[in-house]
Coordinates of C-alpha atoms in Angstrom, one line a residue:
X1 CA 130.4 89.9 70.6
X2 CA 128.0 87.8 72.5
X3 CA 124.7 89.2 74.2
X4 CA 125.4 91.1 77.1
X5 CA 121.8 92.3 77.8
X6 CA 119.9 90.7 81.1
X7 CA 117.2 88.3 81.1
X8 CA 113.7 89.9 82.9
X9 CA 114.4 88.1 85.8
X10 CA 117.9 88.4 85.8
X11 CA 117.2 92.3 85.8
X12 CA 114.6 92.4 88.3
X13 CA 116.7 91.0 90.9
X14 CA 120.0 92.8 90.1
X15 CA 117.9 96.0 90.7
X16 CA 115.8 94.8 94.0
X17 CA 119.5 94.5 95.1
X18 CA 121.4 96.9 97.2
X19 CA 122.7 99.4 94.8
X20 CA 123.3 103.2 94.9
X21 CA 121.5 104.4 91.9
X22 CA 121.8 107.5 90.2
X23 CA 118.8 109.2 89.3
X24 CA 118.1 111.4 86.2
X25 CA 115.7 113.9 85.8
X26 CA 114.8 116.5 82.7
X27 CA 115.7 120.0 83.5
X28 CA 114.1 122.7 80.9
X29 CA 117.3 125.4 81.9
X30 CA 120.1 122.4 81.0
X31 CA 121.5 119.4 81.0
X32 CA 119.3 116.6 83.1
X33 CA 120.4 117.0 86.9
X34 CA 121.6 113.1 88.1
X35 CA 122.5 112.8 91.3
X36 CA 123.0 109.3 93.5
X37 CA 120.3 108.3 95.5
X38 CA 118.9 105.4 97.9
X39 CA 116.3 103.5 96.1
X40 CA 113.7 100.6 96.7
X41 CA 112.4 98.0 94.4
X42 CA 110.5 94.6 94.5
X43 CA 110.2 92.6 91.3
X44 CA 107.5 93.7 89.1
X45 CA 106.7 96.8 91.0
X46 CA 107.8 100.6 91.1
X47 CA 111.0 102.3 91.7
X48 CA 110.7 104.5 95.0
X49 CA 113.1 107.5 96.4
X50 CA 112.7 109.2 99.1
X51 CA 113.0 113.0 99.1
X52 CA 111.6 116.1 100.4
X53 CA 109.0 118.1 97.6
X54 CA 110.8 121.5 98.2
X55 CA 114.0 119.7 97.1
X56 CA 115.7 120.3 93.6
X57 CA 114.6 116.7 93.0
X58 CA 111.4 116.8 93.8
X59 CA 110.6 120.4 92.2
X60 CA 112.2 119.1 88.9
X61 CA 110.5 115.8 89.2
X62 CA 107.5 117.4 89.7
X63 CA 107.5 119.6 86.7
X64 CA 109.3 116.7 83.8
X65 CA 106.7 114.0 85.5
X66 CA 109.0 111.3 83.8
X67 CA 112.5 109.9 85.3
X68 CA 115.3 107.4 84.8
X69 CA 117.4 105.5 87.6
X70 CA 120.3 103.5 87.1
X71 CA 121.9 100.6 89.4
X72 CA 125.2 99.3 88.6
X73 CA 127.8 97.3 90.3
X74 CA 131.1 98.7 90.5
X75 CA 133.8 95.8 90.5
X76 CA 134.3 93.1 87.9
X77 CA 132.2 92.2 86.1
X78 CA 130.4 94.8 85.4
X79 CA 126.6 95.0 85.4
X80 CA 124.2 97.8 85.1
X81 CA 120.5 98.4 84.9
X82 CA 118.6 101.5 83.9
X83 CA 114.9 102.1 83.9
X84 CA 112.9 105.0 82.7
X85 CA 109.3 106.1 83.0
X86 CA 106.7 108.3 84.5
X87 CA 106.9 109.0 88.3
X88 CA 104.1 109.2 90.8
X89 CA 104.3 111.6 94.0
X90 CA 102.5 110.2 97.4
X91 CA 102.8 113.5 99.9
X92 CA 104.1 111.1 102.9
X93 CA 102.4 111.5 106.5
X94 CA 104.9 113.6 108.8
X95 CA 104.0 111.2 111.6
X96 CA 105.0 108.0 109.7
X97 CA 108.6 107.1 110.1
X98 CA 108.1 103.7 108.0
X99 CA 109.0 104.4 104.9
X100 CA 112.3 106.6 106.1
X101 CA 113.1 103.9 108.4
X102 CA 113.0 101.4 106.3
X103 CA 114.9 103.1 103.4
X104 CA 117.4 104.1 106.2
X105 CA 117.9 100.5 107.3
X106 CA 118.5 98.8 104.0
X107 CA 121.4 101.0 103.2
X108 CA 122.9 101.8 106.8
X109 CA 121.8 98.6 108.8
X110 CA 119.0 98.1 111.6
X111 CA 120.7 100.5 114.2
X112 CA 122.5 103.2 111.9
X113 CA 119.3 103.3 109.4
X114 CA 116.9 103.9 112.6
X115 CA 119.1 106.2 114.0
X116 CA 119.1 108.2 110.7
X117 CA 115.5 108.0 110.0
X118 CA 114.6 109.7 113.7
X119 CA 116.6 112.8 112.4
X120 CA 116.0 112.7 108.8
X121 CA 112.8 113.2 107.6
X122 CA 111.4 116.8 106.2
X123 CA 108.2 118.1 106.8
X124 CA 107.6 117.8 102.8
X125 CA 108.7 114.3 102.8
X126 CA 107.1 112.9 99.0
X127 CA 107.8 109.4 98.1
X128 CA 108.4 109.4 93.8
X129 CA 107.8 106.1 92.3
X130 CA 109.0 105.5 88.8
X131 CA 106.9 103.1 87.0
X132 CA 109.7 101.1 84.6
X133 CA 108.6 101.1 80.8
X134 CA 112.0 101.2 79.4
X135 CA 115.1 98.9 80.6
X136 CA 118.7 99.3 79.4
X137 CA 120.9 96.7 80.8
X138 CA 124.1 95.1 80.2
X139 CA 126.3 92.0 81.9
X140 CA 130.4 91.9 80.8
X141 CA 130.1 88.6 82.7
X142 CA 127.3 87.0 80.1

């Protein structure tokens, strides 16, 4: 069977792009929680989600300190990307809309995402950011 594993740059950009990802997180009662999310990613940088600190996310992020993500695309052929690593939590400014907005906008669309992001937001609004040291990936089209 040939190599179906990415290139680096090959799986930078298939996870910068617009993808659902499901997100994975220890839980010390059970099985890890994973759960889809909206995600952001620029080559070379950190993973970011969006979510509020009193959620079960972000309590259980909080606690395991480490997370995965994966990306996939759904028709034919197949392709997925998963990263794991330690998260960061930035406590985001209740008065800055930004970083919901533009969340908002990249999956919903300039009018639906702002329209979103003005009802949205939480007043624990914590921004996790996964820094990738493991990748797993795989292309049926290679």
């Amino acid at each position: 069977m040939a190599d179906q594993r990415m290139t680096e740059p090959e799986r930078q950009e298939f996870l910068a792009g617009l993808h659902v990802g499901v997100l994975a997180i220890e839980r010390a009662d059970g099985p890890p929680l994973a759960l889809p999310v909206w995600y952001s990613y620029e080559p070379g940088g950190d993973v970011e989600v969006l979510t509020s600190a009193s959620s079960l996310k972000g309590r259980l992020v909080a606690a395991a300190g480490r997370a995965s993500l994966c990306a996939q695309q759904e028709e034919l052929p197949y392709k997925y990307v998963t990263v794991d690593g330690p998260v960061e939590i930035d406590a985001l400014d209740r008065d800055d809309r930004a970083p919901i907005e533009a969340m908002a906008i990249r999956y919903l669309g300039d009018e639906m995402g702002r329209g979103y992001a003005a009802q949205a937001a939480t007043d624990d609004e914590i921004r996790l950011r996964i820094r990738p040291e493991r990748w797993y990936t795989v292309d049926y089209g290679a």
